[in-house]
Structure formats: structure tokens, C-alpha cells
mmCIF file with all atom_site columns, C-alpha atoms in Angstrom:
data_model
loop_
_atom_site.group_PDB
_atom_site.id
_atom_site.type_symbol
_atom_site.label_atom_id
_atom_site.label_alt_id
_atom_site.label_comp_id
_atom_site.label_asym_id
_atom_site.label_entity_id
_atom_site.label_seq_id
_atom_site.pdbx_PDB_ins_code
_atom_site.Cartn_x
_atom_site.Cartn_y
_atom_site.Cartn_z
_atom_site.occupancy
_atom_site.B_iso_or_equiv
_atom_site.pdbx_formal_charge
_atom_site.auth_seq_id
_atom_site.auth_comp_id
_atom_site.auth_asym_id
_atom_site.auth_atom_id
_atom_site.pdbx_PDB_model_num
ATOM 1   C CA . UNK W 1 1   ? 0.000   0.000  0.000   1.00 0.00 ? 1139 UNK W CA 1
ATOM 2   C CA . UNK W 1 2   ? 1.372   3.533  -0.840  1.00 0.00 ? 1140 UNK W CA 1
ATOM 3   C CA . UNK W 1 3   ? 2.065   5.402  2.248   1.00 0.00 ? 1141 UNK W CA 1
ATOM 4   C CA . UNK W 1 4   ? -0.349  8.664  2.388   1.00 0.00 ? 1142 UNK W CA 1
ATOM 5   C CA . UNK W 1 5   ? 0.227   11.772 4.582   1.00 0.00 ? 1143 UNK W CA 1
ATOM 6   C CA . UNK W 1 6   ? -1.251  12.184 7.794   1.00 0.00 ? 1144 UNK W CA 1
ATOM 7   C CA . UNK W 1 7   ? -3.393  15.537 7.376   1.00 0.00 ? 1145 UNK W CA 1
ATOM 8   C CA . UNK W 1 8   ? -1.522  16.652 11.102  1.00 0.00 ? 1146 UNK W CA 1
ATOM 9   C CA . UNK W 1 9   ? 2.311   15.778 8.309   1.00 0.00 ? 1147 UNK W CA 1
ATOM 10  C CA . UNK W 1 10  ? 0.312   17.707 5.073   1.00 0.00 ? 1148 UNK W CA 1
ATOM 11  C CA . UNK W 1 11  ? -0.497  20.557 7.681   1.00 0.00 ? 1149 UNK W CA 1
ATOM 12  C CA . UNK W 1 12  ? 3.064   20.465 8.878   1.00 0.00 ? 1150 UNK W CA 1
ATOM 13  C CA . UNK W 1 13  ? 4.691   20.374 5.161   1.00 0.00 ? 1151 UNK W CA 1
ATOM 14  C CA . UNK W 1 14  ? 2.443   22.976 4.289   1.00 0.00 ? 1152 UNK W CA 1
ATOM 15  C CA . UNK W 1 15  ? 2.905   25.437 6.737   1.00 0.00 ? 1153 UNK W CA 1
ATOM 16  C CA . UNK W 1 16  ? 7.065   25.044 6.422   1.00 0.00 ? 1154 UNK W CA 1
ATOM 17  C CA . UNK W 1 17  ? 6.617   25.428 2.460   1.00 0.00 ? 1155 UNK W CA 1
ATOM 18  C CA . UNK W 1 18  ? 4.818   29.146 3.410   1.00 0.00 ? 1156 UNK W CA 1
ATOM 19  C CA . UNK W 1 19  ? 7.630   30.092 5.671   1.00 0.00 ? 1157 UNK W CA 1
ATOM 20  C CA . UNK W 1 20  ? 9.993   29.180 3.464   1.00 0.00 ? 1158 UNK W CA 1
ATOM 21  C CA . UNK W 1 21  ? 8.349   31.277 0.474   1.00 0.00 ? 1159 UNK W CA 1
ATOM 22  C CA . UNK W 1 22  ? 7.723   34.104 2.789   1.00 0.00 ? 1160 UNK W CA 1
ATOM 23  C CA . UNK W 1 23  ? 11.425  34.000 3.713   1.00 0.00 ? 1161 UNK W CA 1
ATOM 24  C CA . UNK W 1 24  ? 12.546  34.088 0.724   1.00 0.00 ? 1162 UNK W CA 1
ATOM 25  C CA . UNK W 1 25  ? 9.752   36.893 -0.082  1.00 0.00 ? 1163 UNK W CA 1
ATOM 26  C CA . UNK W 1 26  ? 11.645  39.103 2.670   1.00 0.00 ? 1164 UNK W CA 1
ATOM 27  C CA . UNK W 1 27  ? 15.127  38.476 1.283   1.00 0.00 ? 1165 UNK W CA 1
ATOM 28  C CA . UNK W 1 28  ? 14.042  39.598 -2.128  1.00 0.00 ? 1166 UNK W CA 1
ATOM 29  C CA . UNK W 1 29  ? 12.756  42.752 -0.457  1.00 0.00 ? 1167 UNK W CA 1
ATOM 30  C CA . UNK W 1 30  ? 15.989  43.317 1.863   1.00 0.00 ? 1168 UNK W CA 1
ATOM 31  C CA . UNK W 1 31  ? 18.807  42.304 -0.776  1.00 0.00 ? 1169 UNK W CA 1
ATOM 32  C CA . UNK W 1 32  ? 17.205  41.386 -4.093  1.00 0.00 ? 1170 UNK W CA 1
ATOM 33  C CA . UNK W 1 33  ? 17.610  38.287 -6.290  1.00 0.00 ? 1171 UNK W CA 1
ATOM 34  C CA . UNK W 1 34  ? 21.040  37.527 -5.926  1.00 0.00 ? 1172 UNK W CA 1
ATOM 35  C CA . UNK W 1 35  ? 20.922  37.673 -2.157  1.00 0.00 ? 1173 UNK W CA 1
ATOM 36  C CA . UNK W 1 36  ? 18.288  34.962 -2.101  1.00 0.00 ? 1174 UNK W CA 1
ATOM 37  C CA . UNK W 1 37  ? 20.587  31.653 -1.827  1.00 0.00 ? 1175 UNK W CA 1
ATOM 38  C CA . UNK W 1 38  ? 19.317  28.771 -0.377  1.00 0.00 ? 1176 UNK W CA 1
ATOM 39  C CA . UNK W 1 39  ? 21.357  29.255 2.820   1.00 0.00 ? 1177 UNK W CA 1
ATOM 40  C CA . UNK W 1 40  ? 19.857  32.095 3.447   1.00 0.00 ? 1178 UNK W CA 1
ATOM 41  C CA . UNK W 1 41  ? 16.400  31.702 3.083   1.00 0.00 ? 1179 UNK W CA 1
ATOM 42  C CA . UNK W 1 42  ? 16.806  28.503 5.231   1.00 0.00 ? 1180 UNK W CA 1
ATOM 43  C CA . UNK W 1 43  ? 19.017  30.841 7.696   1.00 0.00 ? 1181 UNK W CA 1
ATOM 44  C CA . UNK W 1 44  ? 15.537  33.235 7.676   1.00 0.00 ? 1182 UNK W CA 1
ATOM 45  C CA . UNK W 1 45  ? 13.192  30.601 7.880   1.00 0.00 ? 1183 UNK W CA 1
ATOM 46  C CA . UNK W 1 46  ? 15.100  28.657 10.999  1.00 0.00 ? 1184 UNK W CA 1
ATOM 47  C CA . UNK W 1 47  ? 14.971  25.356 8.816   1.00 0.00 ? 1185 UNK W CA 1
ATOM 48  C CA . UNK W 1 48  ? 17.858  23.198 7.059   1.00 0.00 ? 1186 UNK W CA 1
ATOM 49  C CA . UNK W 1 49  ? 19.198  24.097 3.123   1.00 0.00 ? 1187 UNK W CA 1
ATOM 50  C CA . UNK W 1 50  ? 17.830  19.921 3.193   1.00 0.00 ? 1188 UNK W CA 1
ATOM 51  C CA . UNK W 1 51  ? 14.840  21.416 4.011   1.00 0.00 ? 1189 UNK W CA 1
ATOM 52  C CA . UNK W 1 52  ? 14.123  24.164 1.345   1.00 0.00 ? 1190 UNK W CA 1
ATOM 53  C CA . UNK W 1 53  ? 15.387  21.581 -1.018  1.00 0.00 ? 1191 UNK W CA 1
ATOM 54  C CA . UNK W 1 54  ? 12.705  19.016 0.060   1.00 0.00 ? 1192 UNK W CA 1
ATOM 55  C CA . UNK W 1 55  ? 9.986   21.701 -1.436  1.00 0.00 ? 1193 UNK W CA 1
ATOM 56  C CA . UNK W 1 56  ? 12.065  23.561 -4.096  1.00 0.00 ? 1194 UNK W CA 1
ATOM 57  C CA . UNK W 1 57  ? 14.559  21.539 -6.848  1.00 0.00 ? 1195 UNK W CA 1
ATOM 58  C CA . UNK W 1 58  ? 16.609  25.096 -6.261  1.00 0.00 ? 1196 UNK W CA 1
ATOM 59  C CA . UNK W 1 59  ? 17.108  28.767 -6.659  1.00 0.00 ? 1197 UNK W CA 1
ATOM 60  C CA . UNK W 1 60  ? 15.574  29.687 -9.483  1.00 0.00 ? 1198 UNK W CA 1
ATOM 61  C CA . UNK W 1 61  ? 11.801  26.984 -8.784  1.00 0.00 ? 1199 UNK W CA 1
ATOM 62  C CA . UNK W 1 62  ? 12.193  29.016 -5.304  1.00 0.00 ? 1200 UNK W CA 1
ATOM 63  C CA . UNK W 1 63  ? 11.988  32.397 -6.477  1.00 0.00 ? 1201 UNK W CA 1
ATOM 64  C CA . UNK W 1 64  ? 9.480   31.268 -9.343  1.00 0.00 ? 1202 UNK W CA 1
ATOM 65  C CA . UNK W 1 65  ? 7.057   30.634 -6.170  1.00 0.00 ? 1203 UNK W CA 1
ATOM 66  C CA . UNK W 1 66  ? 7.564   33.433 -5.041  1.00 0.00 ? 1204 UNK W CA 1
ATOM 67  C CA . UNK W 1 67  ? 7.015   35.575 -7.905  1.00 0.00 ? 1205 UNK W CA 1
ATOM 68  C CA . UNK W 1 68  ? 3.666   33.652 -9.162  1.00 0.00 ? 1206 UNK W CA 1
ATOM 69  C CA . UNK W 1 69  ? 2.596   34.504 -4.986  1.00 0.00 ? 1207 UNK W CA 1
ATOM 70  C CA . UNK W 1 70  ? 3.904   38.436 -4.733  1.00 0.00 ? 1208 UNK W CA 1
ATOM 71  C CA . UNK W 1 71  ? 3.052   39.099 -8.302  1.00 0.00 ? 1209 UNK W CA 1
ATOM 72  C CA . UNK W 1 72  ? -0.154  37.792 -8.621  1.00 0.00 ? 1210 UNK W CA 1
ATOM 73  C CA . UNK W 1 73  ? -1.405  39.613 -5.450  1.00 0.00 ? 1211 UNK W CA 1
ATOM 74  C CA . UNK W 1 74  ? -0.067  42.234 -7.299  1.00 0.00 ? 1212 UNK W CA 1
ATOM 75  C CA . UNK W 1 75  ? -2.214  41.367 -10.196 1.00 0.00 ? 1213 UNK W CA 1
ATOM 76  C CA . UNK W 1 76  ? -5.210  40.791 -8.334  1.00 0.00 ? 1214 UNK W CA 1
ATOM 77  C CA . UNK W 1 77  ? -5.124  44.368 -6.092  1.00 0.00 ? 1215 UNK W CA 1
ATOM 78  C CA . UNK W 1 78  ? -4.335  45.937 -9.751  1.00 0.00 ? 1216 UNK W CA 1
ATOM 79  C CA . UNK W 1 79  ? -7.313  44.422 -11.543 1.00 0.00 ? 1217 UNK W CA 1
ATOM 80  C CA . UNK W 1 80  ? -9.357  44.928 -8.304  1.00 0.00 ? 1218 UNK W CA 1
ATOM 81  C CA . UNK W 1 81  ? -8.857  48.647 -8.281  1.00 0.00 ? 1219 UNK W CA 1
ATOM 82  C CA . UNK W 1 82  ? -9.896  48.822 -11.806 1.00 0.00 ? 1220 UNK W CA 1
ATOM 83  C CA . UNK W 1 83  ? -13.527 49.020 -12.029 1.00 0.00 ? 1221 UNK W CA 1
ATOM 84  C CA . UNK W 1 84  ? -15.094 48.395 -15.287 1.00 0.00 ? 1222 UNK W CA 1
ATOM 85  C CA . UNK W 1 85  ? -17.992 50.855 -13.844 1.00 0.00 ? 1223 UNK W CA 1
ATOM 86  C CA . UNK W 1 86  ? -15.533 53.975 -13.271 1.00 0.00 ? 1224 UNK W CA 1
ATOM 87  C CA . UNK W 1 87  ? -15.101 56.280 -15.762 1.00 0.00 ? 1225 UNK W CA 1
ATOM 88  C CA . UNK W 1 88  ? -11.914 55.461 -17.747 1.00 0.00 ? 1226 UNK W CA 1
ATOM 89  C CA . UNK W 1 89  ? -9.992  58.923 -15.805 1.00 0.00 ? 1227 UNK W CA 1
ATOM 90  C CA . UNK W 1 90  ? -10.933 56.810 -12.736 1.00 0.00 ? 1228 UNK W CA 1
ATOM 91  C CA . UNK W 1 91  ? -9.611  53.451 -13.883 1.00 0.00 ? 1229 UNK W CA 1
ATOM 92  C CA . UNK W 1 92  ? -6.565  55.094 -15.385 1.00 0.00 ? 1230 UNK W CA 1
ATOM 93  C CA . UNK W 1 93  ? -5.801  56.675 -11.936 1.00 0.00 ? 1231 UNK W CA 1
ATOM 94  C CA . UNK W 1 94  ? -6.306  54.064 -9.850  1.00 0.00 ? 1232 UNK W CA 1
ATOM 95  C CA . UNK W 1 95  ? -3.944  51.420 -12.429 1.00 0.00 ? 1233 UNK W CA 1
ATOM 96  C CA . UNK W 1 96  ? -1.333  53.835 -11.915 1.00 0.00 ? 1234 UNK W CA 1
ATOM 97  C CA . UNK W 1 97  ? -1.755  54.501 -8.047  1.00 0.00 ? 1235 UNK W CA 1
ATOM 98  C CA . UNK W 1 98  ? -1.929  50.805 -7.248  1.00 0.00 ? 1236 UNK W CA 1
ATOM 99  C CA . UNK W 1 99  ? 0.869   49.613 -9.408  1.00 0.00 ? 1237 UNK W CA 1
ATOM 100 C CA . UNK W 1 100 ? 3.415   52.402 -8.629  1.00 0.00 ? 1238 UNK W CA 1
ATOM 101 C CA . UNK W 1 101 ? 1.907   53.121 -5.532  1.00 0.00 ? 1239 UNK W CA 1
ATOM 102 C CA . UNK W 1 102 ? 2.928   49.765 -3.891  1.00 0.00 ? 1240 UNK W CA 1
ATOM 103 C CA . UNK W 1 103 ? 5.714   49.463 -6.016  1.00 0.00 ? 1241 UNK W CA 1
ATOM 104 C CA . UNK W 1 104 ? 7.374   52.293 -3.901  1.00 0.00 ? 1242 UNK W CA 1
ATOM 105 C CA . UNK W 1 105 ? 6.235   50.698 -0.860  1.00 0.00 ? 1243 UNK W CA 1
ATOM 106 C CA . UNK W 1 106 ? 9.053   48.185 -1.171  1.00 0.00 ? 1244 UNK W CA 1
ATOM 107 C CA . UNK W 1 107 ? 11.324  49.591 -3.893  1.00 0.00 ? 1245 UNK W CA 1
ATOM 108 C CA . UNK W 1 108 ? 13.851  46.893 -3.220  1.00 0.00 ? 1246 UNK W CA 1
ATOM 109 C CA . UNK W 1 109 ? 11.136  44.161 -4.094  1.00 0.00 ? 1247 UNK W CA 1
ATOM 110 C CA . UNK W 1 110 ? 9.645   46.125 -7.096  1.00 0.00 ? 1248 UNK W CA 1
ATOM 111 C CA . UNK W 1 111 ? 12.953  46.355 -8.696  1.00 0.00 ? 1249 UNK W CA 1
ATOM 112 C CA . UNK W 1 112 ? 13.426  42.152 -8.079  1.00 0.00 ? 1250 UNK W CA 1
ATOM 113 C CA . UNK W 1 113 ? 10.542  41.587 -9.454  1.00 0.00 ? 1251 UNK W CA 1
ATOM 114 C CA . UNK W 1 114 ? 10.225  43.849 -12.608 1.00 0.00 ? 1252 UNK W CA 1
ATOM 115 C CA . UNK W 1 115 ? 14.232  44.543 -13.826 1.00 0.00 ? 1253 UNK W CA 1
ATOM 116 C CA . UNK W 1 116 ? 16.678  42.813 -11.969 1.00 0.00 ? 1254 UNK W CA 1
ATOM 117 C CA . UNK W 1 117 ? 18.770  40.166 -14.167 1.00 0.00 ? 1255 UNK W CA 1
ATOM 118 C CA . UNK W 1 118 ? 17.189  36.672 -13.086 1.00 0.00 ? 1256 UNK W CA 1
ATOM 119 C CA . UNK W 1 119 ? 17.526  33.371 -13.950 1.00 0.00 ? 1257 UNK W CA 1
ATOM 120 C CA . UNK W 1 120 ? 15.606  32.648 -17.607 1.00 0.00 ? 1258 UNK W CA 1
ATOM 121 C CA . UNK W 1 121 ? 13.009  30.659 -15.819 1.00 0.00 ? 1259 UNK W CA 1
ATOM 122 C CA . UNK W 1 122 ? 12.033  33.657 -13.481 1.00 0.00 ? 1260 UNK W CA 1
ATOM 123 C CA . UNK W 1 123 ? 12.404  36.143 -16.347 1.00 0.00 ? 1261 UNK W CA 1
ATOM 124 C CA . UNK W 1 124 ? 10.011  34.272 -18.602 1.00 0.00 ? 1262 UNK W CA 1
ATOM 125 C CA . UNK W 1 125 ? 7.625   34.314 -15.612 1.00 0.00 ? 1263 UNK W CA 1
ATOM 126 C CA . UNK W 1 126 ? 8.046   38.271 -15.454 1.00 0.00 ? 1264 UNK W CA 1
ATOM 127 C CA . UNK W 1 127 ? 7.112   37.991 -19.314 1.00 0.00 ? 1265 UNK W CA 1
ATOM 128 C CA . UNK W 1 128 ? 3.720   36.482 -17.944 1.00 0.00 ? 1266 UNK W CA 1
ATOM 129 C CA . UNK W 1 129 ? 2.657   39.355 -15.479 1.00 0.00 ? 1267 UNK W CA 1
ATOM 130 C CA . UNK W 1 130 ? 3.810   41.980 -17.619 1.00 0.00 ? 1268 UNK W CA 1
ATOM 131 C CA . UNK W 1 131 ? 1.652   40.771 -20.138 1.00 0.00 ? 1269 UNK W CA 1
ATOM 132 C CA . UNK W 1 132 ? -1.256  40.453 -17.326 1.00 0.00 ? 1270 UNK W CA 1
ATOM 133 C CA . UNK W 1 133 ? -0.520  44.182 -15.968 1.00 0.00 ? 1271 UNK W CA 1
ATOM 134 C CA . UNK W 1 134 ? -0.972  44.898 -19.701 1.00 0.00 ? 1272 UNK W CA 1
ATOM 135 C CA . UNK W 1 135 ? -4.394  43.245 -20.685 1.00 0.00 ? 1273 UNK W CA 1
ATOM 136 C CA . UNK W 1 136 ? -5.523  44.885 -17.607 1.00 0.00 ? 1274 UNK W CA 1
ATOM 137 C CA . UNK W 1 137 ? -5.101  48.267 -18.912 1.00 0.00 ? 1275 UNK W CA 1
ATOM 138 C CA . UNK W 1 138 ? -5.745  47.401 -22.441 1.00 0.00 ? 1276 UNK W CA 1
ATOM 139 C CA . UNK W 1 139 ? -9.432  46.191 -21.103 1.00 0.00 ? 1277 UNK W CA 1
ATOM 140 C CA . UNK W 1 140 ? -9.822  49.552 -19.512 1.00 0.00 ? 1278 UNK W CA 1
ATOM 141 C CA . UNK W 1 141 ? -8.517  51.698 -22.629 1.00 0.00 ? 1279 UNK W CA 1
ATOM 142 C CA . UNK W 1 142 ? -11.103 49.580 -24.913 1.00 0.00 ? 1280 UNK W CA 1
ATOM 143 C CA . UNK W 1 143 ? -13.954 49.895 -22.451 1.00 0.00 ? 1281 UNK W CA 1
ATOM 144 C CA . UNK W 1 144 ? -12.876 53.805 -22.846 1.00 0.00 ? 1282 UNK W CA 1
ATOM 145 C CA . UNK W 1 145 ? -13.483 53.599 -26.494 1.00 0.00 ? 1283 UNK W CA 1
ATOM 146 C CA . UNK W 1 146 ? -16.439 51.580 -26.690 1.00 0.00 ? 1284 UNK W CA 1
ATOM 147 C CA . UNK W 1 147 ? -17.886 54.396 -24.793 1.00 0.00 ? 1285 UNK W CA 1
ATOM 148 C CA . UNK W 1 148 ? -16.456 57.437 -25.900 1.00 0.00 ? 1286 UNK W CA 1
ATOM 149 C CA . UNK W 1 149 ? -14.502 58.540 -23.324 1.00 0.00 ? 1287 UNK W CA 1
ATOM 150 C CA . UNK W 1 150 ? -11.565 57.963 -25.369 1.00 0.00 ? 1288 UNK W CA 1
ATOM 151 C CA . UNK W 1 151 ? -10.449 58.322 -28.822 1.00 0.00 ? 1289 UNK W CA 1
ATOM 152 C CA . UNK W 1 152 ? -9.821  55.582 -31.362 1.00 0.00 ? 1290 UNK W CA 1
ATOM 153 C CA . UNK W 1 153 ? -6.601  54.266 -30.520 1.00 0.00 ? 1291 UNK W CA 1
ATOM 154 C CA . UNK W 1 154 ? -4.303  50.736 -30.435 1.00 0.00 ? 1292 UNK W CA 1
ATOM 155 C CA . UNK W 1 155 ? -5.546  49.271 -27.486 1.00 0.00 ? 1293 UNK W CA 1
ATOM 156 C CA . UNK W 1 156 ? -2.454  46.547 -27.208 1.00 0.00 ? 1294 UNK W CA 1
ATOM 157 C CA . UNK W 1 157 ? -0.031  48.709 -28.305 1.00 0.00 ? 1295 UNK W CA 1
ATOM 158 C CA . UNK W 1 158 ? -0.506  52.258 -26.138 1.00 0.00 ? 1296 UNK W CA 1
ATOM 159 C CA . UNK W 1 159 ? -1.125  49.580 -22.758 1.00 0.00 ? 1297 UNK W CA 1
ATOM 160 C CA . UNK W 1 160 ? 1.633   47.878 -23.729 1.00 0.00 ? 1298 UNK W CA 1
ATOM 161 C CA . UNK W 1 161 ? 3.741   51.254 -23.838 1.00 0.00 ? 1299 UNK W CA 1
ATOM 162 C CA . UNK W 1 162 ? 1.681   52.427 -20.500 1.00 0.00 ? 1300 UNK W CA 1
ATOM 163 C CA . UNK W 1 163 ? 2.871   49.580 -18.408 1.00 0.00 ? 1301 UNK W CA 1
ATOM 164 C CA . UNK W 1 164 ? 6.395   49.384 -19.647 1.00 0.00 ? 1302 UNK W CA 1
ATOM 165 C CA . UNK W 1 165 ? 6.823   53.535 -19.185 1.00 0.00 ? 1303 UNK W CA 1
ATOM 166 C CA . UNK W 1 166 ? 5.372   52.910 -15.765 1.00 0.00 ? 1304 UNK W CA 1
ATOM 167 C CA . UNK W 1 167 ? 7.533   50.111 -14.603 1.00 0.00 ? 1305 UNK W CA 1
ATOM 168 C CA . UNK W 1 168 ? 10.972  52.132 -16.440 1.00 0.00 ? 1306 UNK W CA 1
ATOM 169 C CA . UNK W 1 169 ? 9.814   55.412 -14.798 1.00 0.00 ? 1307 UNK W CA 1
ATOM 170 C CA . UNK W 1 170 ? 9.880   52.901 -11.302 1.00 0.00 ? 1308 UNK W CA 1
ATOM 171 C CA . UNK W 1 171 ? 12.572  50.760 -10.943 1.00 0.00 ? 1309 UNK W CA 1
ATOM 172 C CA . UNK W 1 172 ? 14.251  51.489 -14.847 1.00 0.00 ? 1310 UNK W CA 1
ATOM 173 C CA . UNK W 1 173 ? 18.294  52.155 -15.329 1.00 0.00 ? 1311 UNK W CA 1
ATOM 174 C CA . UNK W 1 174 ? 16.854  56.125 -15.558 1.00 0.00 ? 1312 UNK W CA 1
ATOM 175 C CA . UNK W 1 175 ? 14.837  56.028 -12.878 1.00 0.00 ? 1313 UNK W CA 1
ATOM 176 C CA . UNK W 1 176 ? 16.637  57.770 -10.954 1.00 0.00 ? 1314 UNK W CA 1
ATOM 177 C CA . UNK W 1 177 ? 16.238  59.211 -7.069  1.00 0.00 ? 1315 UNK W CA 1
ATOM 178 C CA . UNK W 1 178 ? 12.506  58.852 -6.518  1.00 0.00 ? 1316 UNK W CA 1
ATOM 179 C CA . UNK W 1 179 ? 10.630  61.813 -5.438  1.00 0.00 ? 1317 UNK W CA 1
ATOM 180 C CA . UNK W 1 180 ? 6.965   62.454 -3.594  1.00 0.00 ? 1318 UNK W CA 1
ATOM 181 C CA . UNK W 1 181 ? 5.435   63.692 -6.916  1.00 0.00 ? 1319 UNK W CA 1
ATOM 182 C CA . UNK W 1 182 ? 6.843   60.533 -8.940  1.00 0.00 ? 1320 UNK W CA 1
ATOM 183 C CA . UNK W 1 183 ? 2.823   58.923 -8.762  1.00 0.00 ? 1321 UNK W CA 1
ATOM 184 C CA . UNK W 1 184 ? 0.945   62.158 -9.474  1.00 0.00 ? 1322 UNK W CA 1
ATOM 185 C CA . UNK W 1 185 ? 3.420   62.994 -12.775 1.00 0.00 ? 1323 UNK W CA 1
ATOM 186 C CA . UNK W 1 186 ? 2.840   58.669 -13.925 1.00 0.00 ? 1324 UNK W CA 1
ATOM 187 C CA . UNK W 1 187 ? -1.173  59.937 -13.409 1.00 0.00 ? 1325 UNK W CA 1
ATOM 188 C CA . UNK W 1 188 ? -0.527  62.913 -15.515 1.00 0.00 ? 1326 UNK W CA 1
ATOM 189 C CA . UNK W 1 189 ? 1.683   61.183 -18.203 1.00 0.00 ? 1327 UNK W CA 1
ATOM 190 C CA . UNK W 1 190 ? -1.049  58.359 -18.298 1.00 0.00 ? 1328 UNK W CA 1
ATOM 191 C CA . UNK W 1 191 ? -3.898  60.128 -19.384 1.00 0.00 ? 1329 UNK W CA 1
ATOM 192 C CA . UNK W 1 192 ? -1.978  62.172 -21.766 1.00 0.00 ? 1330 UNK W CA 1
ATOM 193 C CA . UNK W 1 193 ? -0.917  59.238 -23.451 1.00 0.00 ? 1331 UNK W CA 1
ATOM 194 C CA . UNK W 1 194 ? -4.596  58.194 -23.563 1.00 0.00 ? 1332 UNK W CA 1
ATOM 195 C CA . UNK W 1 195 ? -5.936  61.124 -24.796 1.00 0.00 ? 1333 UNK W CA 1
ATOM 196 C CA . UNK W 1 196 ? -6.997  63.069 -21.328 1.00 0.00 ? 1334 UNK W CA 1
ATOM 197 C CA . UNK W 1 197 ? -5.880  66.224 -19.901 1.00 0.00 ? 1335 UNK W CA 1
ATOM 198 C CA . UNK W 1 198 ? -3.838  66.331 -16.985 1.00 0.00 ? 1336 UNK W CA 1
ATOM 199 C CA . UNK W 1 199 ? -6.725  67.666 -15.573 1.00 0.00 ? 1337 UNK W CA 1
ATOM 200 C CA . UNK W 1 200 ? -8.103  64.355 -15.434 1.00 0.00 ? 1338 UNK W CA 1
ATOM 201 C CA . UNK W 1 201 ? -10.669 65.245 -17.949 1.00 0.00 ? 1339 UNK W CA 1
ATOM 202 C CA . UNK W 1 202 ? -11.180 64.514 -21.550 1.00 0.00 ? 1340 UNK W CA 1
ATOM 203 C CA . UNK W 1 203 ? -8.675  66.747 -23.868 1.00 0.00 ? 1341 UNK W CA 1
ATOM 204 C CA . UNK W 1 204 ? -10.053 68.808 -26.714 1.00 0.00 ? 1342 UNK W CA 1
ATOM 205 C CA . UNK W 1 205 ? -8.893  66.374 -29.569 1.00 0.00 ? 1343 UNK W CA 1
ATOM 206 C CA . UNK W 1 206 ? -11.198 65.446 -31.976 1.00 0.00 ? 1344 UNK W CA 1
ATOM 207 C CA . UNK W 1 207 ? -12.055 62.182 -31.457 1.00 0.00 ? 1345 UNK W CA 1
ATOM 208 C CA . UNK W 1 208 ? -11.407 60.133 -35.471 1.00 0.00 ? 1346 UNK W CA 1
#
């Protein structure tokens, strides 16, 4: 008979797996990718290297975890604050104010996570949630269409450009020293590029 886990040993295994990625979560934040070795997440999670291995193959199926975790909460408060019933100024605002907005919050993590030089596996996983920060505000730009509120425009391409300004603006080799009015200008550069006033209302451009 094959031997099956106690649910008291799944609970167990379970709860050591979340330490470990929430470890490793907190080393990302403190000293980016690089500083995230096996020996020390197992250092900050008070378990053996035999340990982390027992979970994780290595390194780079670690950080993979914890990417798919931090980034898709990411995702999810993103796509959350982005309400289909708001007008499109709305939904622009609050894309840019969540995504920068907690990006700053941990500036160390953002940059891990969206531009530091990672193992190919990791960085094809980045690929993934860029692409879903992306659809999130090309839905919003083509809801702003359909209804007006925005004129005719390349929905894949200007959310595509939207996201990646955003991010390079962020945590980008010209980013720079960050200052208070960093979110407010990404607002006012956003609905430019859309078509809006800085104002935060629709510009004067014909709409084609």
C-alpha cells in the first residue's frame, strides 16, 4: 500500500513550504535576487538548506514561487482597483496609483521583481505578469473607447507602452532618485498618453 500523509504531516509540510516562500519573499525585499541563496532563506526561515530543497529543486523553482505569490497579489489588487464601472480617468488613476503606488512601498522588491537580471526561468515568468498588468489596462482603454470617453486608438499597443513607461519610470536604469510627486506625474503622463488632460478630464482632440 502507498504510504499517504497524515493531514496533522500535510499541515506540517504545508505550513514550512509558506515560511519558506515568505522567507525568501523578505530576502528579495531586503537584498534582491542575488541575495536569495538557499542558505539564506533557510538561515531566515530557521529550517535546514535539506529542508528548502525538500519543497524547491533550487534557486531559481524558489523564487518562481515566489514571484507567481507576490506578483499575482499584485495582479489581483491591480485588476481589483480597476472598475469596469468607473469612468476610464478613474480606472486610469487608480492602475497607476496601485501599481506604482505599492511598487514604492518596497522599492527593493519592485525592482526584483520587474528589472533585476534573473535566472531565464524567473524572467520568462516576469514575461507572464507583464503581459497580465498589460491586458488589464488594455481592457480599460477599450472599455474607454467603446464608450467614448476615449479616442480611437491601439488598445495593445498604447497599454503595452503604458505599463512598460510605468515600470521604467519605477525601478528602470533612468529612474533615478525617486521623489513624492513621482505617482501624481505617472497619473498625468497616463492620461496624456490616452488622450486626457492632466486635468483628469477629456482633452479637446477630436475624437477620429
Amino acid at each position: 500500500m502507498a504510504y499517504r500523509r497524515t493531514e496533522a504531516v500535510q499541515a506540517r509540510l504545508d505550513a514550512q513550504r509558506v515560511r519558506i516562500i515568505d522567507a525568501a519573499t523578505e530576502l528579495l525585499a531586503d537584498r534582491g535576487y542575488g541575495g536569495c541563496s538557499i542558505a539564506a532563506v533557510s538561515t531566515r526561515a530557521g529550517v535546514s538548506a535539506g529542508t528548502v530543497y525538500n519543497h524547491f529543486a533550487g534557486k531559481s523553482e524558489l523564487v518562481a514561487e515566489v514571484f507567481r505569490t507576490v506578483v499575482g497579489r499584485e495582479v489581483a489588487a491591480v485588476r481589483s482597483a480597476v472598475r469596469p464601472t468607473d469612468p476610464v480617468v478613474e480606472r486610469t488613476v487608480a492602475l497607476v496609483e496601485t501599481f506604482a503606488g505599492r511598487a514604492l512601498k518596497s522599492p527593493r522588491l519592485a525592482y526584483a521583481l520587474l528589472a533585476e537580471p534573473v535566472d531565464p526561468v524567473v524572467d520568462a515568468l516576469r514575461l507572464q505578469f507583464r503581459v497580465a498588468f498589460r491586458d488589464i489596462a488594455a481592457e480599460s482603454i477599450a472599455l474607454g473607447v467603446e464608450r467614448g470617453e476615449l479616442p480611437p486608438q491601439d488598445t495593445a499597443v498604447v497599454s503595452a507602452a503604458l505599463v512598460g513607461a510605468i515600470g521604467e519610470a519605477l525601478v528602470g536604469p533612468l529612474a533615478g532618485e525617486l521623489e513624492p510627486g513621482t505617482v501624481p506625474a505617472l497619473i498625468d503622463f497616463a492620461l496624456r498618453s490616452l488622450g486626457l488632460s492632466p486635468t483628469r478630464g477629456v482633452s479637446d482632440a477630436p475624437h477620429a
